[in-house]
C-alpha positions in Angstrom: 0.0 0.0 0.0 1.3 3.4 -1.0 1.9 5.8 1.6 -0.8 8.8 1.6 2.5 11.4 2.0 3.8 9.8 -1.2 0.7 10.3 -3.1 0.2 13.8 -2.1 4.4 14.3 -3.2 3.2 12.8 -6.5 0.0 14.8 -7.3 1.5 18.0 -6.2 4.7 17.4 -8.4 2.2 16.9 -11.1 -0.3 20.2 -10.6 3.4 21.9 -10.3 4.4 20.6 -14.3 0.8 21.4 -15.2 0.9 25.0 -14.5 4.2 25.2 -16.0 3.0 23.3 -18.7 0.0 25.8 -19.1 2.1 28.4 -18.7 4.4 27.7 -21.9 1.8 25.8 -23.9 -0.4 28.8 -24.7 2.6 30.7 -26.3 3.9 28.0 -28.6 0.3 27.1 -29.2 0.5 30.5 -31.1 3.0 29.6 -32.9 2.0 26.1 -34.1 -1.5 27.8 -35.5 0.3 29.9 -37.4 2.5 26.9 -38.9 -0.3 25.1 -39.6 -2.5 27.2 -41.4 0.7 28.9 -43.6 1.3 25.4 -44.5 -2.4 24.3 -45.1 -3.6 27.8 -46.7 -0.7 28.2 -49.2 0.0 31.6 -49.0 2.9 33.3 -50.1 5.8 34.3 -48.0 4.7 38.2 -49.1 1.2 37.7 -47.9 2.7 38.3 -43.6 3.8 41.7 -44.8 1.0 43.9 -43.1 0.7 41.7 -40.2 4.6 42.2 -39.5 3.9 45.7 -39.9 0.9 45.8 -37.4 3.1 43.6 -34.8 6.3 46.0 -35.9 5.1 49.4 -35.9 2.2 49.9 -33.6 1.5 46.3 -31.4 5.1 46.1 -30.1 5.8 49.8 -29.3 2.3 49.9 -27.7 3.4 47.6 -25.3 6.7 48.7 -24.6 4.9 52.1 -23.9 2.2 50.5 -21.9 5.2 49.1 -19.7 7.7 51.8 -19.1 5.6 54.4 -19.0 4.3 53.4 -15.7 7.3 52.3 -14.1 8.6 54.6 -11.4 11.9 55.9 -12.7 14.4 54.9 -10.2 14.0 50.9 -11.7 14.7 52.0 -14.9 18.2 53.1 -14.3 19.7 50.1 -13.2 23.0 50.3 -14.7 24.9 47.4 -13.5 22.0 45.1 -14.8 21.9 46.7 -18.1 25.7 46.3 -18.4 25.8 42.7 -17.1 22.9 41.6 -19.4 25.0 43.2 -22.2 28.1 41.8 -21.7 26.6 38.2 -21.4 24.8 38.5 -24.9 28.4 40.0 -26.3 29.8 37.1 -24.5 28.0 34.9 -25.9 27.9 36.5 -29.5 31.8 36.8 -29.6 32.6 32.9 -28.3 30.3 32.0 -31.2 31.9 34.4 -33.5 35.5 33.5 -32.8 34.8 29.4 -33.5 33.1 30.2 -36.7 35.7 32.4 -37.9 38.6 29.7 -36.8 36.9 27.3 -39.2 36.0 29.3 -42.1 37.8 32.7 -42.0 35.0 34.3 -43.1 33.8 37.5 -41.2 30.4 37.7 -42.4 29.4 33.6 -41.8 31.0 34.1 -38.6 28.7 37.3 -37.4 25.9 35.7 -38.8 26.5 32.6 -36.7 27.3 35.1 -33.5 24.2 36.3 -33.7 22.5 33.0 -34.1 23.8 32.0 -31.0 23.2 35.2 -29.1 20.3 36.9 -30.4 16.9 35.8 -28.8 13.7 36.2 -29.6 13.0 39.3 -27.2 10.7 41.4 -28.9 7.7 38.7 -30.3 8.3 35.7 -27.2 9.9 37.9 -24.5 7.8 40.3 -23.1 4.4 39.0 -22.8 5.8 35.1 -21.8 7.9 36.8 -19.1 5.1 39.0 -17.8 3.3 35.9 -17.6 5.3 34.0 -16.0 6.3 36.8 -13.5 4.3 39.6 -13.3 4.2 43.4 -13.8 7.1 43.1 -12.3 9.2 41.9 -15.5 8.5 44.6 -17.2 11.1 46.9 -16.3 13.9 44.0 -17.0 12.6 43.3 -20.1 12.3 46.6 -21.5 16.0 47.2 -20.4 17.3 43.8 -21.5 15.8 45.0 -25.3 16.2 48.1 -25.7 20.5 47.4 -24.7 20.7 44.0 -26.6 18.9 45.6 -30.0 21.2 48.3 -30.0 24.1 46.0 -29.3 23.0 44.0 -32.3 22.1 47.1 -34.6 26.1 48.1 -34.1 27.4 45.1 -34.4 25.7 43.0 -38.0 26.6 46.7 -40.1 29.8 47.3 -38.2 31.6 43.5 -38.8 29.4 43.6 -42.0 31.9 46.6 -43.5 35.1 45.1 -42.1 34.1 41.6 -44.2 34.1 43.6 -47.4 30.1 42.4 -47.8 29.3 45.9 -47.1 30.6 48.0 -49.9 29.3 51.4 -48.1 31.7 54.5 -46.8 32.2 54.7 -42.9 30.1 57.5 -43.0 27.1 55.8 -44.3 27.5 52.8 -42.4 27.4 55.0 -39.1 24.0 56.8 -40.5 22.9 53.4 -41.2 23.4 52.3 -37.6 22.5 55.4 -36.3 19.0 55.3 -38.2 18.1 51.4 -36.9 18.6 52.4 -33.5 16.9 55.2 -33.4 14.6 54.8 -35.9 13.3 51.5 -35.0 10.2 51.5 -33.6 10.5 49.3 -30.4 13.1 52.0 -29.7 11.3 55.4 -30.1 8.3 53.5 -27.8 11.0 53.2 -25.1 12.4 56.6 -25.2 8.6 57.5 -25.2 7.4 55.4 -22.4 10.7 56.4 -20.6 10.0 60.2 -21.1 6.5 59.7 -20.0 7.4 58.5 -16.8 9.9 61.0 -16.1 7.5 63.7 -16.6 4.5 61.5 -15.1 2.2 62.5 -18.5 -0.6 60.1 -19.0 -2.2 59.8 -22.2 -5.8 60.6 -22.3 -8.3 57.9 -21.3 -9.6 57.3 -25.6 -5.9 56.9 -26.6 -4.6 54.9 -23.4 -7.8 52.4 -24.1 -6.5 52.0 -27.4 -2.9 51.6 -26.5 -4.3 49.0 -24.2 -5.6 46.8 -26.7 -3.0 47.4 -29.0 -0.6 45.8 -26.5 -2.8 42.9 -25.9 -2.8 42.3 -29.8 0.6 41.9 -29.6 1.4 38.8 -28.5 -0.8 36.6 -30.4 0.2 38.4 -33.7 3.5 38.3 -33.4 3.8 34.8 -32.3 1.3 33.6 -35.0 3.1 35.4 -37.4 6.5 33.4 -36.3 5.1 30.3 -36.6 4.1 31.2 -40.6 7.1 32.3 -41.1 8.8 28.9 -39.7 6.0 26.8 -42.1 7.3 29.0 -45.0 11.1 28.8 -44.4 11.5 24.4 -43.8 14.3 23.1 -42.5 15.9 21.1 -45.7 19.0 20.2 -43.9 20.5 20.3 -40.0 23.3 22.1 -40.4 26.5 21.2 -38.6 26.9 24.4 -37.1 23.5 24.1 -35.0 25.2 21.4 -32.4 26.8 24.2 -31.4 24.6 27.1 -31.6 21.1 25.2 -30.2 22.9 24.3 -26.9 25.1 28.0 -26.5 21.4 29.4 -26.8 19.1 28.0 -25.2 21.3 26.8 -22.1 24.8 28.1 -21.8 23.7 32.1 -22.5 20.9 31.7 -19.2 23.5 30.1 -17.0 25.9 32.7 -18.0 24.0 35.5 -17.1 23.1 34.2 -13.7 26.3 34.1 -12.5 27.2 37.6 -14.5 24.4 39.1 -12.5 25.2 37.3 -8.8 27.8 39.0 -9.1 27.0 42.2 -10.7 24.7 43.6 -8.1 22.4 42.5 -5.6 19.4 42.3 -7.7 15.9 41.2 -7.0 14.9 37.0 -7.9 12.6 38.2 -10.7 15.0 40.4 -12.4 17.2 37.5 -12.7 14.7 35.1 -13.4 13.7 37.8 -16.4 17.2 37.7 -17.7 17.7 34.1 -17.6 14.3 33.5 -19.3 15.2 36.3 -22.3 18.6 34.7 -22.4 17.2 31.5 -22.7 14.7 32.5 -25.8 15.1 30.9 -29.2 16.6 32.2 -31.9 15.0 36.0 -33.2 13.6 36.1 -36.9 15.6 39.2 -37.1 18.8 36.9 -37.7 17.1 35.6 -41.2 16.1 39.1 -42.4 20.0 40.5 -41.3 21.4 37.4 -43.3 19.1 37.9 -46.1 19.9 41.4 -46.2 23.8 40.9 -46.9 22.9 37.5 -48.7 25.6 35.2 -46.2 24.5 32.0 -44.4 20.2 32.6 -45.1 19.1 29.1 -45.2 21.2 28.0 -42.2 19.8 31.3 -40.3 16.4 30.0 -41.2 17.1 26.4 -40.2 18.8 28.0 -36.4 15.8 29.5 -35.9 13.3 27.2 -36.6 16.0 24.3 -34.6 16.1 26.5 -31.9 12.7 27.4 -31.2 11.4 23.3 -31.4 14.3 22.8 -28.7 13.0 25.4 -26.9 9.6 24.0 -26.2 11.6 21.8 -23.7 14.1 24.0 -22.5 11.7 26.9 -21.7 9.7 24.5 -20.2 12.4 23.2 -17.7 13.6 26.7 -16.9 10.3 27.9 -16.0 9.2 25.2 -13.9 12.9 25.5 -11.7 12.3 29.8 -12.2 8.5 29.3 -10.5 9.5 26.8 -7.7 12.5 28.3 -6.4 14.9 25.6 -7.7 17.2 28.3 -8.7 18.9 30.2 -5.7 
C-alpha cells in the first residue's frame, strides 16, 4: 500500500508541471496555428507583410509604452543590470563568432552565426511570456534587456558587416545606417517615449490609453502567430552542422551565463534575474534571417537555427520555468 505522504508528493509534483505546462503551452500554441494554417492555406511568404507591420510598428511599441511608461523611474536606471545583461549576450555572441571564424575565416558567416547564437527572440516571445510567467514586475527588466541587446546587435551585423568587405558602403554611411536602426526602430522610439512619459509622469488621455491598451494585448498573439508562418514558410531542408553548437550555446549556456554575471554584478531582486535568464534562454529571433538575407551570407542556415532553436525550446523553456517558478534556482 502506497503511503498517503507519497501520493500527495506525487500529485503535487504533477499540478506543479501542469501549471508550467500551461504556462508555456499557450505561447507556442500561437506559434503552431500559425504553422499550420501557412502550411495548409498556401500563402505566399509576401502575404505576412501587413501583419509584420501591425506587430512592428504599432503592437510592439504599444506595449513597450504601456510598460515603461508606468514604471517609477528609479528601476529603470539600473545600470549594472543593463551592463551585465549586455556583456553576457556579447559574450556569448563573440565565443560563437571566434569558433566560426577559426573554421571558415570568413567575417560575415562568422557574425551571422554570432548572432544566431546570441540573439533571442526578445521582442515577439519575451515580453508577454515573461510578464506571464512573473508579473508586472518583469516589465522593467525586459524593457532594459531589449532596448541594450537591439542596439548591441544594430552596431554590431553593419559594423563587422563593412570590415568583411560584404558591405561596400563609406564609414560615414555605415554609421548613419546604424545610427537610423537604433533610433529609428520602432520598439526604440516607444521606449524613449514610455521612458520620457514616466519621467515627466504625463498620461495619455483615457480614448488613446484604451486603445494603447488593446494594441498591447494584440501583440502577443500576432506576433507569435506570425512566427510560426514564417517557420511553415522557411523548412528546414537540412540540419546544419553548425547548430550542435549554436542550439545548446542558446538555449542553455547564455541563461546560465547570465546568472552568474548578475550574482555577481549587483544585488538584484529574484525576478530580475529570473527575467534575464528566461530572455537569455529564448530561441533564436527572426531578425537573424532578415540581417542574413539582407547581406545574402548564411540565409538558409539562419532559417534552419531558428526554426531548430525554437522546437528545442519548447523543452528547455519548459524546464527553466518550472525551476524559475518553484525556487529551484537560488
Amino acid at each position: 500500500m502506497v503511503p498517503a505522504i507519497t501520493l500527495s508528493r506525487h500529485k503535487f509534483k504533477k499540478s506543479v508541471m501542469l501549471s508550467v505546462f500551461n504556462l508555456v503551452l499557450p505561447f507556442f500554441g500561437l506559434i503552431f496555428l500559425g504553422f499550420f494554417v501557412a502550411r495548409i492555406n498556401h500563402q505566399p511568404l509576401e502575404a505576412l507583410g501587413w501583419m509584420n507591420t501591425f506587430i512592428i510598428y504599432v503592437a510592439l511599441p504599444a506595449l513597450f509604452f504601456q510598460i515603461l511608461s508606468k514604471t517609477p523611474v528609479a528601476e529603470l536606471t539600473q545600470w549594472n543590470f543593463i551592463l551585465g545583461c549586455t556583456l553576457s549576450t556579447f559574450a556569448i555572441f563573440l565565443t560563437i563568432f571566434l569558433i566560426a571564424f577559426a573554421r571558415t575565416r570568413k567575417i560575415d558567416e562568422s557574425t551571422i552565426q554570432g548572432l544566431a547564437g546570441a540573439y533571442g527572440n526578445i521582442g515577439y516571445m519575451g515580453p508577454a511570456l515573461a510578464i506571464l510567467a512573473f508579473g508586472a514586475s518583469a516589465a522593467v527588466p525586459v524593457a532594459l534587456i531589449f532596448c541594450f541587446d537591439n542596439t548591441l546587435h544594430f552596431v554590431m551585423a553593419p559594423l563587422l558587416m563593412a570590415l568583411s568587405g560584404n558591405d561596400k558602403r563609406s564609414t560615414r554611411d555605415v554609421t548613419i545606417s546604424v545610427l537610423r536602426k537604433i533610433f529609428g526602430h520602432p520598439f526604440i522610439i516607444a521606449t524613449i517615449m514610455g521612458v520620457g512619459a514616466a519621467i515627466l509622469g504625463v498620461e495619455p488621455p483615457v480614448a488613446i490609453d484604451r486603445m494603447i491598451d488593446l494594441l498591447a494585448k494584440a501583440a502577443a498573439p500576432c506576433a507569435l502567430f506570425a512566427m510560426g508562418a514564417t517557420l511553415a514558410l522557411r523548412p528546414l531542408r537540412r540540419v546544419p552542422k553548425e547548430l550542435y553548437l549554436i542550439v545548446p550555446i542558446k538555449l542553455l549556456v547564455q541563461p546560465l551565463l547570465i546568472y552568474w554575471v548578475l550574482n555577481l554584478a549587483g544585488n538584484f531582486p529574484p525576478v530580475w534575474i529570473y527575467t534575464a535568464m528566461l530572455m537569455a534562454a529564448l530561441p533564436t529571433a527572426t531578425n537573424v534571417f532578415v540581417i542574413a538575407q539582407h547581406y545574402g551570407v548564411w540565409v538558409e542556415r539562419a532559417s534552419s537555427s531558428i526554426l531548430a532553436t525554437t522546437l528545442f525550446s519548447i523543452a528547455t523553456l519548459t524546464l527553466w520555468l518550472y525551476f524559475m517558478t518553484h525556487g529551484l534556482i537560488p
